[in-house]
Coordinates of C-alpha atoms in Angstrom, one line a residue:
M1 CA 0.8 -32.7 -18.1
T2 CA 1.7 -29.1 -20.6
T3 CA 4.5 -27.8 -18.1
G4 CA 6.1 -25.0 -20.6
P5 CA 7.3 -25.7 -25.0
E6 CA 10.0 -27.4 -25.0
A7 CA 7.2 -30.4 -22.6
T8 CA 4.8 -31.7 -26.1
N9 CA 6.4 -33.2 -29.0
S10 CA 3.0 -33.4 -31.4
P11 CA 3.6 -34.2 -34.8
A12 CA 3.7 -31.3 -37.2
A13 CA 0.0 -30.0 -38.9
T14 CA -0.9 -28.8 -41.9
P15 CA -1.4 -25.2 -40.9
G16 CA -5.0 -24.7 -42.1
P17 CA -8.5 -24.2 -41.8
T18 CA -9.0 -24.3 -37.9
S19 CA -12.3 -25.9 -35.9
A20 CA -14.3 -22.4 -37.0
N21 CA -13.8 -21.6 -40.3
S22 CA -16.9 -22.3 -41.7
A23 CA -18.1 -19.7 -39.8
V24 CA -16.2 -17.2 -41.1
A25 CA -17.8 -14.1 -42.1
T26 CA -16.9 -11.3 -44.6
A27 CA -17.3 -8.8 -42.2
A28 CA -14.2 -10.1 -40.5
T29 CA -10.5 -8.5 -40.7
A30 CA -7.6 -10.7 -41.5
I31 CA -4.5 -10.1 -40.8
V32 CA -1.9 -10.3 -43.3
N33 CA 1.9 -11.3 -44.0
I34 CA 2.7 -12.1 -40.6
A35 CA 6.5 -13.2 -40.9
S36 CA 5.8 -15.8 -38.5
L37 CA 2.9 -16.3 -36.2
V38 CA 2.7 -17.9 -32.8
T39 CA -0.3 -20.0 -31.6
N40 CA 0.1 -21.8 -28.8
D41 CA -1.8 -24.3 -30.4
P42 CA 1.5 -28.2 -31.1
S43 CA -1.3 -29.2 -33.7
L44 CA -0.6 -27.2 -35.7
G45 CA 2.3 -25.0 -37.7
D46 CA 5.7 -26.3 -37.1
G47 CA 3.9 -28.8 -34.2
S48 CA 6.0 -26.8 -31.4
P49 CA 4.5 -25.7 -28.7
L50 CA 4.2 -22.9 -30.4
G51 CA 2.2 -24.0 -33.2
L52 CA 5.4 -22.4 -35.0
I53 CA 3.0 -20.7 -39.4
Q54 CA 5.2 -18.9 -41.1
D55 CA 4.1 -16.5 -43.6
A56 CA 0.5 -16.7 -42.2
A57 CA -2.6 -15.1 -41.8
V58 CA -5.2 -14.8 -38.3
V59 CA -9.4 -13.5 -39.1
I60 CA -10.6 -12.2 -36.2
D61 CA -14.7 -11.4 -36.1
G62 CA -16.0 -9.8 -32.9
D63 CA -14.1 -9.9 -30.5
R64 CA -12.6 -13.7 -31.3
V65 CA -10.6 -15.1 -33.4
V66 CA -12.3 -17.7 -36.0
W67 CA -9.4 -18.4 -38.1
V68 CA -5.9 -19.3 -38.4
G69 CA -3.5 -20.8 -41.1
E70 CA -1.6 -19.6 -44.4
T71 CA -1.5 -15.9 -45.9
S72 CA -2.4 -18.2 -49.1
K73 CA -5.7 -20.2 -47.9
A74 CA -7.1 -17.1 -45.8
P75 CA -10.7 -17.1 -45.9
A76 CA -12.0 -13.8 -47.9
T77 CA -12.5 -10.5 -45.4
D78 CA -13.9 -6.9 -45.7
N79 CA -11.3 -5.2 -44.2
R80 CA -7.7 -6.8 -45.2
V81 CA -4.0 -5.6 -42.5
D82 CA -1.0 -5.8 -43.9
A83 CA 1.7 -7.6 -41.0
A84 CA 4.1 -6.4 -44.1
G85 CA 6.5 -9.6 -42.5
R86 CA 6.0 -8.9 -38.9
A87 CA 5.6 -11.6 -36.1
V88 CA 2.2 -11.9 -34.2
I89 CA 2.1 -12.9 -30.9
P90 CA -0.5 -13.4 -28.5
G91 CA -1.3 -10.4 -26.1
F92 CA 1.3 -10.9 -22.7
V93 CA -1.0 -12.7 -19.8
D94 CA 1.0 -10.9 -16.4
S95 CA -0.9 -12.7 -13.7
H96 CA 1.1 -11.0 -11.0
S97 CA 1.2 -7.3 -10.5
H98 CA 0.3 -4.7 -7.3
L99 CA -1.0 -1.6 -8.8
V100 CA -3.3 -0.3 -6.3
F101 CA -1.1 2.0 -4.4
A102 CA 0.3 5.4 -3.7
G103 CA 3.7 7.4 -3.0
D104 CA 7.4 6.8 -4.2
R105 CA 10.0 4.3 -3.5
T106 CA 13.2 6.2 -5.1
A107 CA 15.4 6.3 -1.8
E108 CA 14.6 2.7 -0.9
F109 CA 15.9 2.0 -4.6
H110 CA 19.0 4.1 -4.5
A111 CA 19.7 3.1 -1.4
R112 CA 19.7 -0.7 -2.8
M113 CA 21.4 0.1 -5.7
S114 CA 24.5 2.8 -4.2
G115 CA 25.1 -0.8 -1.5
R116 CA 23.8 1.9 1.6
P117 CA 21.4 1.2 4.4
Y118 CA 17.6 2.0 4.2
E119 CA 14.6 2.4 7.3
A120 CA 12.3 4.1 5.7
G121 CA 9.5 1.5 6.1
G122 CA 9.6 -1.0 2.9
I123 CA 5.7 -2.0 2.8
R124 CA 5.0 0.0 5.4
T125 CA 5.5 3.2 3.5
T126 CA 3.6 2.2 0.6
V127 CA 0.4 1.1 2.8
A128 CA 0.6 4.7 4.3
A129 CA 0.3 6.6 1.2
T130 CA -1.9 4.7 0.1
R131 CA -4.1 4.5 3.0
A132 CA -3.5 9.0 2.1
A133 CA -4.8 9.1 -1.5
T134 CA -7.7 9.6 -2.6
D135 CA -9.8 6.7 -4.4
E136 CA -9.2 9.2 -8.1
Q137 CA -5.9 9.4 -7.6
L138 CA -5.6 5.4 -6.7
S139 CA -8.1 4.9 -9.8
A140 CA -6.2 7.3 -12.1
N141 CA -2.2 5.5 -11.4
V142 CA -4.1 1.9 -12.1
A143 CA -4.7 3.2 -15.2
H144 CA -1.4 4.5 -16.4
Y145 CA -0.2 1.6 -15.5
M146 CA -1.8 -1.3 -16.9
A147 CA -1.6 1.8 -20.0
E148 CA 1.7 1.6 -19.5
A149 CA 2.0 -2.4 -19.9
L150 CA -0.7 -2.7 -22.4
R151 CA 1.6 -0.6 -25.3
Q152 CA 4.3 -2.9 -24.6
G153 CA 2.2 -6.4 -24.8
T154 CA 0.1 -6.9 -22.6
T155 CA -3.8 -7.4 -22.7
T156 CA -4.8 -9.9 -19.5
F157 CA -3.5 -8.5 -16.3
E158 CA -4.4 -9.3 -12.9
T159 CA -3.7 -7.2 -10.0
K160 CA -3.6 -7.3 -6.4
S161 CA -4.9 -4.8 -3.0
G162 CA -2.5 -4.8 0.4
Y163 CA -1.5 -1.7 0.8
G164 CA -5.0 -1.0 2.7
L165 CA -4.2 -3.8 5.3
T166 CA -8.2 -2.1 6.9
V167 CA -11.0 -3.5 6.4
E168 CA -12.0 0.1 4.7
D169 CA -7.9 0.9 2.8
E170 CA -8.7 -3.2 0.9
A171 CA -11.8 -3.2 0.1
R172 CA -11.4 0.2 -2.0
A173 CA -8.6 -1.6 -3.1
L174 CA -10.2 -4.6 -4.6
R175 CA -13.4 -2.3 -6.1
I176 CA -10.7 0.0 -7.6
A177 CA -9.7 -2.9 -8.9
A178 CA -12.2 -4.0 -10.1
A179 CA -12.7 -1.6 -12.2
H180 CA -10.2 -2.1 -15.0
T181 CA -10.1 -5.3 -15.2
D182 CA -11.8 -8.5 -13.8
E183 CA -8.6 -10.6 -12.5
V184 CA -8.2 -9.0 -8.8
T185 CA -6.8 -10.8 -6.0
Y186 CA -8.1 -10.4 -2.0
L187 CA -4.3 -9.7 -0.8
G188 CA -5.2 -8.6 3.0
A189 CA -1.9 -10.9 3.9
H190 CA 0.8 -9.0 2.0
I191 CA 2.6 -8.3 5.3
V192 CA 0.9 -7.9 9.5
S193 CA -0.6 -4.7 10.0
P194 CA 1.8 -1.7 11.0
D195 CA -2.0 -1.7 13.0
Y196 CA -1.8 -5.3 14.4
A197 CA 2.3 -5.1 15.2
D198 CA 2.4 -6.5 19.1
D199 CA -1.2 -8.7 18.0
P200 CA -0.5 -10.8 14.5
A201 CA -2.9 -13.3 15.6
G202 CA -5.4 -10.4 15.9
Y203 CA -4.1 -9.6 12.7
V204 CA -4.8 -13.3 10.5
D205 CA -8.8 -13.7 12.6
L206 CA -9.3 -9.4 10.6
V207 CA -8.1 -10.8 7.3
T208 CA -9.8 -14.6 7.6
G209 CA -13.1 -12.7 9.3
P210 CA -14.9 -9.0 8.7
M211 CA -11.9 -8.4 5.8
L212 CA -12.8 -11.0 3.5
D213 CA -16.5 -10.3 4.4
A214 CA -16.1 -7.0 2.7
C215 CA -13.8 -8.1 0.1
A216 CA -14.8 -11.3 -1.5
P217 CA -17.8 -9.6 -3.9
H218 CA -14.9 -7.7 -5.2
A219 CA -12.3 -9.9 -5.8
R220 CA -12.2 -14.0 -8.2
W221 CA -8.3 -14.7 -6.0
V222 CA -7.3 -15.4 -2.5
D223 CA -3.2 -14.6 -2.3
V224 CA -1.1 -15.1 0.9
F225 CA 2.6 -13.7 1.6
C226 CA 3.6 -17.3 3.0
E227 CA 6.9 -16.0 4.7
K228 CA 9.5 -14.6 7.4
G229 CA 8.5 -12.1 8.3
A230 CA 4.5 -12.2 7.3
F231 CA 2.6 -14.9 7.6
D232 CA 3.8 -18.2 8.5
G233 CA 2.4 -22.0 7.1
D234 CA -0.1 -22.5 9.7
Q235 CA -1.8 -19.0 9.3
A236 CA -1.2 -18.9 5.0
R237 CA -3.3 -22.3 5.3
A238 CA -5.9 -20.9 7.0
I239 CA -6.2 -17.8 5.0
L240 CA -6.2 -19.2 1.9
T241 CA -8.9 -21.9 3.1
A242 CA -11.1 -19.1 4.1
G243 CA -10.8 -17.2 1.0
Q244 CA -12.2 -20.9 -1.1
A245 CA -14.3 -21.4 1.6
K246 CA -15.5 -17.8 0.0
G247 CA -15.3 -19.0 -2.9
L248 CA -12.2 -17.1 -3.7
M249 CA -9.9 -19.1 -5.8
A250 CA -6.5 -19.9 -4.0
R251 CA -2.8 -18.2 -5.7
I252 CA 0.2 -17.7 -3.3
H253 CA 3.6 -15.9 -2.3
A254 CA 5.7 -18.5 -2.3
N255 CA 9.0 -19.1 -1.2
Q256 CA 10.4 -15.6 -2.1
L257 CA 13.6 -14.9 -0.1
S258 CA 14.2 -18.4 1.9
Y259 CA 13.0 -21.1 2.0
G260 CA 9.5 -22.1 3.8
P261 CA 6.1 -24.6 3.7
G262 CA 4.7 -22.2 0.4
V263 CA 4.7 -24.6 -2.5
Q264 CA 4.3 -27.8 -0.9
L265 CA 0.8 -25.5 0.5
A266 CA 0.0 -24.0 -3.0
V267 CA -0.1 -27.9 -4.4
E268 CA -2.0 -29.3 -1.1
L269 CA -4.8 -26.5 -1.5
G270 CA -5.1 -26.8 -5.4
A271 CA -3.3 -23.1 -5.6
A272 CA -4.1 -21.9 -9.1
S273 CA -0.4 -20.6 -8.9
A274 CA 3.2 -19.9 -6.9
D275 CA 4.6 -16.7 -7.2
H276 CA 8.9 -16.0 -7.0
C277 CA 9.7 -19.5 -6.3
T278 CA 12.9 -18.6 -5.3
H279 CA 13.9 -21.2 -3.4
L280 CA 12.9 -24.5 -3.9
T281 CA 13.5 -27.9 -2.6
D282 CA 13.8 -31.0 -5.0
A283 CA 10.6 -31.9 -2.0
D284 CA 9.0 -28.8 -3.5
V285 CA 9.6 -28.8 -6.7
D286 CA 8.5 -33.1 -7.2
A287 CA 5.8 -31.3 -6.1
L288 CA 5.0 -28.5 -8.4
A289 CA 5.0 -31.1 -11.4
S290 CA 2.8 -33.7 -9.8
G291 CA -0.2 -31.1 -9.0
D292 CA -2.0 -28.3 -11.9
T293 CA -0.6 -25.1 -9.3
V294 CA 1.5 -23.0 -12.0
A295 CA 5.6 -22.0 -10.8
T296 CA 5.2 -18.3 -11.5
L297 CA 8.4 -16.5 -11.9
L298 CA 8.4 -12.7 -11.6
P299 CA 12.1 -12.1 -12.9
G300 CA 11.9 -8.0 -12.3
A301 CA 12.2 -9.1 -8.8
E302 CA 15.8 -10.4 -8.4
F303 CA 16.8 -7.2 -10.9
S304 CA 15.8 -4.9 -9.1
T305 CA 16.9 -6.6 -5.4
R306 CA 19.4 -7.9 -6.5
A307 CA 18.7 -11.0 -5.2
E308 CA 19.4 -14.6 -6.6
W309 CA 17.1 -16.1 -9.8
P310 CA 15.0 -18.5 -9.9
D311 CA 16.1 -21.4 -11.8
A312 CA 13.4 -21.3 -14.3
R313 CA 15.2 -24.3 -16.2
R314 CA 15.2 -27.0 -13.4
L315 CA 11.2 -26.2 -12.7
V316 CA 10.5 -27.2 -16.9
D317 CA 13.1 -29.9 -16.9
A318 CA 11.3 -31.0 -14.0
G319 CA 8.8 -30.9 -16.0
V320 CA 6.3 -28.5 -14.4
T321 CA 4.4 -25.7 -15.5
V322 CA 5.9 -21.9 -15.9
A323 CA 4.5 -18.7 -16.1
L324 CA 6.2 -15.2 -15.7
S325 CA 5.0 -12.1 -15.4
T326 CA 6.6 -8.5 -13.8
D327 CA 5.4 -8.4 -10.3
C328 CA 5.2 -4.1 -10.7
N329 CA 5.0 -2.4 -7.6
P330 CA 6.5 0.0 -6.4
G331 CA 9.0 -1.5 -4.0
S332 CA 11.2 -4.4 -5.6
S333 CA 9.6 -4.3 -8.9
F334 CA 8.7 -1.7 -10.9
T335 CA 8.2 -3.1 -14.4
S336 CA 5.4 -2.9 -16.4
S337 CA 7.6 -4.4 -19.2
V338 CA 7.3 -8.4 -20.0
P339 CA 9.4 -8.3 -23.3
F340 CA 12.0 -7.2 -20.4
C341 CA 11.1 -9.8 -18.5
I342 CA 11.8 -12.2 -21.2
A343 CA 15.3 -11.4 -21.2
L344 CA 16.0 -12.0 -18.5
A345 CA 14.2 -15.2 -18.2
V346 CA 16.3 -15.7 -21.3
R347 CA 19.8 -15.1 -19.8
D348 CA 20.0 -15.2 -16.4
M349 CA 17.0 -17.9 -16.3
R350 CA 17.9 -20.3 -18.3
M351 CA 15.1 -20.5 -20.5
T352 CA 14.9 -20.7 -24.2
P353 CA 13.0 -17.8 -25.8
D354 CA 9.9 -20.3 -26.5
E355 CA 10.0 -21.3 -23.0
A356 CA 9.4 -18.0 -22.2
L357 CA 7.7 -17.0 -24.1
W358 CA 5.1 -19.6 -24.4
S359 CA 5.1 -18.8 -20.4
A360 CA 4.3 -15.8 -20.7
T361 CA 1.0 -15.7 -22.6
A362 CA 0.3 -19.5 -22.4
G363 CA 2.0 -19.9 -18.9
G364 CA -0.2 -16.2 -18.2
A365 CA -3.3 -18.0 -19.0
A366 CA -2.7 -21.1 -17.0
A367 CA -1.7 -19.3 -14.2
L368 CA -4.7 -17.5 -14.5
R369 CA -7.2 -20.4 -15.2
R370 CA -8.0 -19.2 -18.2
T371 CA -8.4 -20.6 -21.9
D372 CA -9.8 -17.7 -23.4
V373 CA -6.5 -15.8 -22.9
G374 CA -2.7 -16.9 -23.9
R375 CA -3.7 -18.3 -27.9
L376 CA -3.9 -17.4 -31.0
T377 CA -6.6 -19.8 -32.7
A378 CA -10.3 -20.6 -33.2
G379 CA -12.4 -20.0 -30.8
A380 CA -9.8 -17.9 -28.4
R381 CA -9.7 -14.7 -27.1
A382 CA -8.3 -11.8 -30.2
D383 CA -5.9 -10.4 -27.9
L384 CA -2.4 -10.1 -30.4
V385 CA 0.3 -8.6 -30.6
L386 CA 2.4 -7.1 -33.9
L387 CA 6.1 -6.8 -33.6
D388 CA 8.9 -4.7 -35.5
A389 CA 10.9 -7.9 -36.2
P390 CA 10.4 -10.9 -37.8
S391 CA 9.8 -13.2 -35.1
H392 CA 9.0 -13.4 -31.5
V393 CA 12.7 -14.7 -30.7
H394 CA 13.4 -10.6 -31.6
L395 CA 12.1 -10.0 -27.9
A396 CA 15.2 -11.4 -25.7
Y397 CA 17.4 -10.8 -28.8
R398 CA 16.8 -7.1 -29.0
P399 CA 16.6 -6.1 -25.2
G400 CA 14.7 -3.1 -24.6
V401 CA 14.4 -2.5 -28.3
P402 CA 10.7 -1.4 -27.8
L403 CA 9.2 -3.9 -31.0
V404 CA 5.9 -3.9 -29.8
S405 CA 4.0 -2.1 -33.1
Q406 CA 0.6 -2.9 -32.6
V407 CA -1.3 -4.6 -29.9
W408 CA -5.0 -5.7 -30.9
R409 CA -7.1 -6.7 -27.2
K410 CA -10.6 -8.2 -27.8
G411 CA -10.0 -7.7 -32.0
V412 CA -10.2 -4.3 -31.5
R413 CA -6.7 -1.7 -31.6
V414 CA -6.3 -0.4 -28.6
A415 CA -2.5 0.5 -29.4

């Protein structure tokens, strides 16, 4: 299985016409004079997992890439964009976020970072604010944070429900999310609803019954927070299998706060991803390495909570496919910046710059079981980012610097 940028040793290929080149039309757009192009195709360029091509060009026709190779070999097109020595990378694929929310938890963060106890309710605070918000307010919030992420190079977004926790509020959260992205996740099992504090079994029945019936038409994925204080292994299994029976694909919040059954349950059920993966046994790592479940790491959460970092090096070295995402949410990781998460992964999770970029693009695509995004090869969706730098390494080398110069999504410049 493809596990990340250090795991493939394909021979170098001469950068030149890729499979769709014969169909290049003169009305297409060529982006030329790219200092370093990341294709995420090891059959191209330098033969690395990033498939780096130097002095490169990308040709876009409609919403698709139709050609990649050296600028000197680029086919003639009517439209030409000079990258002027910038690096070009695939658009980031953020496969884990929680954007349908209202309210603010600044006081909680401030107390945590100041070493003071805080008893205002955590997720329950956001649940109350979200229930009280109008549809228009929630939709505007989603649009705001997605636009913020787009300006920073994110071109594919996943987002979840989970701050409603009633049938009506979860269904409306998913309807709102689906108006902004195709990657929508039903997370009625975020925590046990405050309304069912004394009856968690009853809440699981609600999540797997009437709530699922109302939410499944608006979602692609089903998720559960499998953790002490949330849902145990048996409850998580019931929730995920009920969602799968309704045609939803599984993903899971697993092993974030403590060791537990979440990772191995994800692999057993064929979940696309196990997210967080902070506390792992050797058996957990072996299970991930032997299956096709992606380990999605969310360093923004550890940064914002001063928690233990996931050991990305251990996972990559074991052959596990790793994704990097923001976990953007108002409580534990209020960042929409994938470049920030890349810098954290390199500095504090022992990833190389190549591995971190691969995980934030191709890895995120794998976590969403997508083959049309996260790469820049013929046939891929034309989602790409121009950096004000000659190499993708600058994303980690110059942390906090706004390096994104242009963002193209579906063949159109959007930022």
